[in-house]
PDB file of C-alpha atoms in Angstrom:
ATOM      1  CA  MET C   1      89.946 -61.786 110.750  1.00 52.00           C
ATOM      2  CA  ASN C   2      86.280 -61.500 110.048  1.00 65.00           C
ATOM      3  CA  ALA C   3      83.799 -63.312 112.186  1.00 65.00           C
ATOM      4  CA  PRO C   4      82.050 -66.160 110.353  1.00 69.00           C
ATOM      5  CA  SER C   5      78.521 -65.296 109.089  1.00 86.00           C
ATOM      6  CA  PRO C   6      75.575 -67.003 110.735  1.00 88.00           C
ATOM      7  CA  LEU C   7      74.921 -69.012 107.526  1.00 84.00           C
ATOM      8  CA  ARG C   8      78.504 -70.308 107.484  1.00 85.00           C
ATOM      9  CA  ALA C   9      78.266 -71.158 111.195  1.00 86.00           C
ATOM     10  CA  LYS C  10      75.104 -73.185 110.547  1.00 86.00           C
ATOM     11  CA  TRP C  11      76.757 -74.914 107.577  1.00 86.00           C
ATOM     12  CA  ALA C  12      79.763 -75.816 109.684  1.00 84.00           C
ATOM     13  CA  ALA C  13      77.467 -77.115 112.452  1.00 86.00           C
ATOM     14  CA  LEU C  14      75.807 -79.639 110.053  1.00 86.00           C
ATOM     15  CA  ASN C  15      77.168 -83.128 109.921  1.00 90.00           C
ATOM     16  CA  GLU C  16      78.409 -84.698 106.604  1.00 90.00           C
ATOM     17  CA  ARG C  17      75.025 -86.345 105.889  1.00 91.00           C
ATOM     18  CA  GLU C  18      73.030 -83.172 106.434  1.00 89.00           C
ATOM     19  CA  ARG C  19      75.430 -81.155 104.208  1.00 88.00           C
ATOM     20  CA  LEU C  20      75.016 -83.743 101.410  1.00 92.00           C
ATOM     21  CA  GLY C  21      71.172 -83.493 101.796  1.00 91.00           C
ATOM     22  CA  VAL C  22      71.187 -79.662 101.664  1.00 91.00           C
ATOM     23  CA  SER C  23      73.580 -79.829  98.641  1.00 92.00           C
ATOM     24  CA  VAL C  24      71.369 -82.263  96.814  1.00 93.00           C
ATOM     25  CA  ALA C  25      68.238 -80.244  97.575  1.00 92.00           C
ATOM     26  CA  ALA C  26      69.964 -77.041  96.285  1.00 92.00           C
ATOM     27  CA  ALA C  27      70.975 -78.917  93.122  1.00 94.00           C
ATOM     28  CA  VAL C  28      67.420 -80.053  92.504  1.00 93.00           C
ATOM     29  CA  VAL C  29      66.093 -76.613  92.994  1.00 94.00           C
ATOM     30  CA  ALA C  30      68.764 -75.162  90.631  1.00 93.00           C
ATOM     31  CA  VAL C  31      67.923 -77.848  87.978  1.00 92.00           C
ATOM     32  CA  ALA C  32      64.141 -77.135  88.317  1.00 91.00           C
ATOM     33  CA  LEU C  33      64.820 -73.422  87.898  1.00 91.00           C
ATOM     34  CA  LEU C  34      66.947 -74.083  84.841  1.00 89.00           C
ATOM     35  CA  VAL C  35      64.356 -76.287  83.316  1.00 87.00           C
ATOM     36  CA  GLY C  36      61.462 -73.922  84.142  1.00 88.00           C
ATOM     37  CA  VAL C  37      63.184 -70.712  83.007  1.00 88.00           C
ATOM     38  CA  ALA C  38      65.410 -71.767  80.147  1.00 86.00           C
ATOM     39  CA  ILE C  39      64.745 -75.252  78.727  1.00 87.00           C
ATOM     40  CA  ARG C  40      60.913 -75.515  78.901  1.00 87.00           C
ATOM     41  CA  PRO C  41      60.093 -72.308  76.952  1.00 87.00           C
ATOM     42  CA  ALA C  42      62.673 -73.198  74.329  1.00 86.00           C
ATOM     43  CA  TRP C  43      61.264 -76.691  74.015  1.00 87.00           C
ATOM     44  CA  GLN C  44      57.717 -75.240  73.608  1.00 89.00           C
ATOM     45  CA  THR C  45      58.979 -72.926  70.882  1.00 89.00           C
ATOM     46  CA  LEU C  46      60.613 -75.835  69.117  1.00 89.00           C
ATOM     47  CA  SER C  47      57.535 -78.068  69.386  1.00 91.00           C
ATOM     48  CA  GLN C  48      55.292 -75.265  68.031  1.00 92.00           C
ATOM     49  CA  ALA C  49      57.645 -74.329  65.153  1.00 91.00           C
ATOM     50  CA  PRO C  50      56.386 -76.903  62.517  1.00 93.00           C
ATOM     51  CA  ALA C  51      52.728 -75.782  62.908  1.00 93.00           C
ATOM     52  CA  ARG C  52      53.753 -72.133  62.846  1.00 92.00           C
ATOM     53  CA  MET C  53      55.887 -72.682  59.776  1.00 93.00           C
ATOM     54  CA  ALA C  54      52.989 -74.448  57.990  1.00 94.00           C
ATOM     55  CA  THR C  55      50.742 -71.495  58.782  1.00 93.00           C
ATOM     56  CA  LEU C  56      53.290 -69.054  57.448  1.00 93.00           C
ATOM     57  CA  ASP C  57      53.759 -71.187  54.315  1.00 94.00           C
ATOM     58  CA  THR C  58      50.013 -71.066  53.748  1.00 94.00           C
ATOM     59  CA  GLU C  59      49.971 -67.291  54.149  1.00 94.00           C
ATOM     60  CA  LEU C  60      52.951 -66.906  51.866  1.00 94.00           C
ATOM     61  CA  GLU C  61      51.179 -68.968  49.132  1.00 95.00           C
ATOM     62  CA  ALA C  62      48.088 -66.845  49.477  1.00 92.00           C
ATOM     63  CA  LEU C  63      50.100 -63.659  49.130  1.00 92.00           C
ATOM     64  CA  GLN C  64      51.932 -65.079  46.091  1.00 94.00           C
ATOM     65  CA  ARG C  65      48.576 -65.915  44.487  1.00 92.00           C
ATOM     66  CA  GLY C  66      47.416 -62.375  45.156  1.00 87.00           C
ATOM     67  CA  VAL C  67      50.544 -60.926  43.595  1.00 90.00           C
ATOM     68  CA  ALA C  68      50.141 -63.171  40.559  1.00 90.00           C
ATOM     69  CA  GLU C  69      46.480 -62.151  40.209  1.00 82.00           C
ATOM     70  CA  ALA C  70      47.418 -58.466  40.468  1.00 79.00           C
ATOM     71  CA  GLN C  71      50.006 -58.914  37.702  1.00 84.00           C
ATOM     72  CA  VAL C  72      47.479 -60.570  35.464  1.00 81.00           C
ATOM     73  CA  LEU C  73      44.913 -57.904  36.143  1.00 70.00           C
ATOM     74  CA  ARG C  74      47.407 -55.140  35.353  1.00 75.00           C
ATOM     75  CA  GLN C  75      47.994 -56.668  31.936  1.00 79.00           C
ATOM     76  CA  VAL C  76      44.244 -56.687  31.079  1.00 72.00           C
ATOM     77  CA  PRO C  77      43.214 -53.696  28.936  1.00 75.00           C
ATOM     78  CA  ALA C  78      41.124 -50.967  30.506  1.00 75.00           C
ATOM     79  CA  VAL C  79      37.361 -50.962  30.132  1.00 77.00           C
ATOM     80  CA  ALA C  80      35.456 -47.994  28.625  1.00 81.00           C
ATOM     81  CA  PRO C  81      33.484 -46.083  31.223  1.00 79.00           C
ATOM     82  CA  GLN C  82      30.058 -47.079  29.638  1.00 83.00           C
ATOM     83  CA  GLN C  83      31.093 -50.741  29.543  1.00 86.00           C
ATOM     84  CA  ALA C  84      32.238 -50.516  33.163  1.00 85.00           C
ATOM     85  CA  GLN C  85      28.847 -49.141  34.263  1.00 87.00           C
ATOM     86  CA  GLU C  86      27.013 -51.777  32.341  1.00 87.00           C
ATOM     87  CA  ALA C  87      29.041 -54.514  34.019  1.00 87.00           C
ATOM     88  CA  LEU C  88      28.426 -52.979  37.433  1.00 90.00           C
ATOM     89  CA  GLN C  89      24.718 -52.781  36.851  1.00 90.00           C
ATOM     90  CA  ALA C  90      24.593 -56.311  35.452  1.00 89.00           C
ATOM     91  CA  ALA C  91      26.457 -57.723  38.459  1.00 91.00           C
ATOM     92  CA  THR C  92      24.237 -55.706  40.839  1.00 91.00           C
ATOM     93  CA  ARG C  93      21.021 -57.021  39.292  1.00 91.00           C
ATOM     94  CA  PHE C  94      21.877 -60.514  40.517  1.00 88.00           C
ATOM     95  CA  LEU C  95      21.865 -59.213  44.095  1.00 89.00           C
ATOM     96  CA  GLY C  96      18.195 -58.297  43.752  1.00 89.00           C
ATOM     97  CA  GLU C  97      16.306 -55.724  45.828  1.00 90.00           C
ATOM     98  CA  GLN C  98      18.839 -56.031  48.650  1.00 90.00           C
ATOM     99  CA  ALA C  99      21.291 -53.857  46.762  1.00 92.00           C
ATOM    100  CA  GLN C 100      21.168 -50.368  45.221  1.00 93.00           C
ATOM    101  CA  LEU C 101      23.993 -49.028  43.070  1.00 93.00           C
ATOM    102  CA  SER C 102      24.692 -45.322  42.460  1.00 92.00           C
ATOM    103  CA  VAL C 103      27.501 -44.128  40.109  1.00 89.00           C
ATOM    104  CA  GLN C 104      29.028 -40.611  40.214  1.00 89.00           C
ATOM    105  CA  GLY C 105      32.010 -39.998  37.998  1.00 85.00           C
ATOM    106  CA  ASP C 106      34.734 -42.604  38.639  1.00 85.00           C
ATOM    107  CA  ARG C 107      33.134 -43.812  41.878  1.00 90.00           C
ATOM    108  CA  ALA C 108      30.270 -46.226  42.494  1.00 91.00           C
ATOM    109  CA  THR C 109      28.543 -46.842  45.757  1.00 94.00           C
ATOM    110  CA  LEU C 110      26.670 -50.034  46.532  1.00 94.00           C
ATOM    111  CA  ARG C 111      24.213 -49.989  49.432  1.00 95.00           C
ATOM    112  CA  VAL C 112      23.229 -53.416  50.715  1.00 93.00           C
ATOM    113  CA  THR C 113      20.691 -54.679  53.226  1.00 92.00           C
ATOM    114  CA  GLN C 114      20.876 -58.199  54.580  1.00 91.00           C
ATOM    115  CA  ILE C 115      23.196 -59.472  51.772  1.00 91.00           C
ATOM    116  CA  SER C 116      24.925 -62.822  52.295  1.00 91.00           C
ATOM    117  CA  GLY C 117      28.677 -62.887  52.547  1.00 90.00           C
ATOM    118  CA  PRO C 118      29.106 -65.305  49.515  1.00 92.00           C
ATOM    119  CA  ALA C 119      26.857 -63.113  47.356  1.00 91.00           C
ATOM    120  CA  LEU C 120      28.838 -59.998  48.210  1.00 91.00           C
ATOM    121  CA  THR C 121      32.114 -61.791  47.569  1.00 91.00           C
ATOM    122  CA  ARG C 122      30.856 -63.028  44.207  1.00 92.00           C
ATOM    123  CA  TRP C 123      29.713 -59.502  43.270  1.00 92.00           C
ATOM    124  CA  LEU C 124      33.068 -57.990  44.200  1.00 91.00           C
ATOM    125  CA  GLY C 125      34.829 -60.568  42.011  1.00 88.00           C
ATOM    126  CA  GLU C 126      32.444 -59.836  39.059  1.00 89.00           C
ATOM    127  CA  VAL C 127      32.883 -56.040  39.205  1.00 89.00           C
ATOM    128  CA  ARG C 128      36.670 -56.441  39.620  1.00 86.00           C
ATOM    129  CA  GLN C 129      36.899 -58.480  36.432  1.00 84.00           C
ATOM    130  CA  GLY C 130      34.004 -57.078  34.382  1.00 85.00           C
ATOM    131  CA  ALA C 131      34.246 -53.320  35.345  1.00 85.00           C
ATOM    132  CA  ARG C 132      37.900 -53.213  36.408  1.00 85.00           C
ATOM    133  CA  ALA C 133      36.663 -51.624  39.636  1.00 87.00           C
ATOM    134  CA  SER C 134      38.236 -52.032  43.002  1.00 86.00           C
ATOM    135  CA  ALA C 135      36.775 -51.447  46.492  1.00 89.00           C
ATOM    136  CA  VAL C 136      38.304 -48.369  48.176  1.00 91.00           C
ATOM    137  CA  GLU C 137      36.026 -48.251  51.171  1.00 93.00           C
ATOM    138  CA  ALA C 138      33.611 -50.618  52.850  1.00 92.00           C
ATOM    139  CA  GLN C 139      31.338 -49.948  55.889  1.00 94.00           C
ATOM    140  CA  LEU C 140      29.532 -53.149  56.608  1.00 92.00           C
ATOM    141  CA  GLN C 141      27.933 -54.470  59.727  1.00 93.00           C
ATOM    142  CA  ARG C 142      26.843 -58.024  60.406  1.00 90.00           C
ATOM    143  CA  SER C 143      23.067 -58.011  60.363  1.00 80.00           C
ATOM    144  CA  GLY C 144      21.238 -61.238  61.002  1.00 82.00           C
ATOM    145  CA  ASP C 145      22.287 -63.722  58.388  1.00 84.00           C
ATOM    146  CA  GLY C 146      24.000 -61.150  56.152  1.00 89.00           C
ATOM    147  CA  TYR C 147      25.668 -57.780  55.922  1.00 92.00           C
ATOM    148  CA  THR C 148      24.222 -54.230  55.769  1.00 93.00           C
ATOM    149  CA  GLY C 149      26.108 -51.176  54.683  1.00 93.00           C
ATOM    150  CA  THR C 150      28.016 -49.635  51.814  1.00 94.00           C
ATOM    151  CA  VAL C 151      30.887 -50.488  49.482  1.00 94.00           C
ATOM    152  CA  VAL C 152      32.575 -47.697  47.521  1.00 94.00           C
ATOM    153  CA  LEU C 153      34.383 -48.617  44.275  1.00 92.00           C
ATOM    154  CA  GLN C 154      36.937 -46.808  42.181  1.00 89.00           C
ATOM    155  CA  LEU C 155      36.145 -47.291  38.528  1.00 84.00           C
ATOM    156  CA  GLY C 156      38.805 -47.744  35.887  1.00 72.00           C
ATOM    157  CA  ALA C 157      41.298 -48.900  38.452  1.00 57.00           C
ATOM    158  CA  GLY C 158      42.881 -51.209  35.977  1.00 49.00           C
ATOM    159  CA  GLY C 159      43.372 -53.988  38.483  1.00 45.00           C
TER     160      GLY C 159
END
């Protein structure tokens, strides 16, 4: 037969009360590990789920609005090149001296200096609707209270 291990020998040397204490301590450690490793992370995930779902619902609604807008814009008839340029120039005039527009073929480049975010957003909306142009490239840096850089548009994008 095998000789008893030192751990079994120590266990056998403990009296009934000490064995019960060690067993209870081991059970408490096992429960703490179970709670810390399995139950607590799952509980946190469940508690965060409603907020995460609300965020995802909001993002989904925004995407659906974008899809609906794209479908509407695709149904809008194309704008003649001359009319598109006039719409671009009219929208750009409202930006003042902070913006310069250059048009070459089916591309237009807007250079801005210290333009506010809302003004730039409004301009993009106007050229998208009036000129049927869409931004294909933007290189903007935050500069003080506004933005400085360029926005390149594709004319005749049709939405």
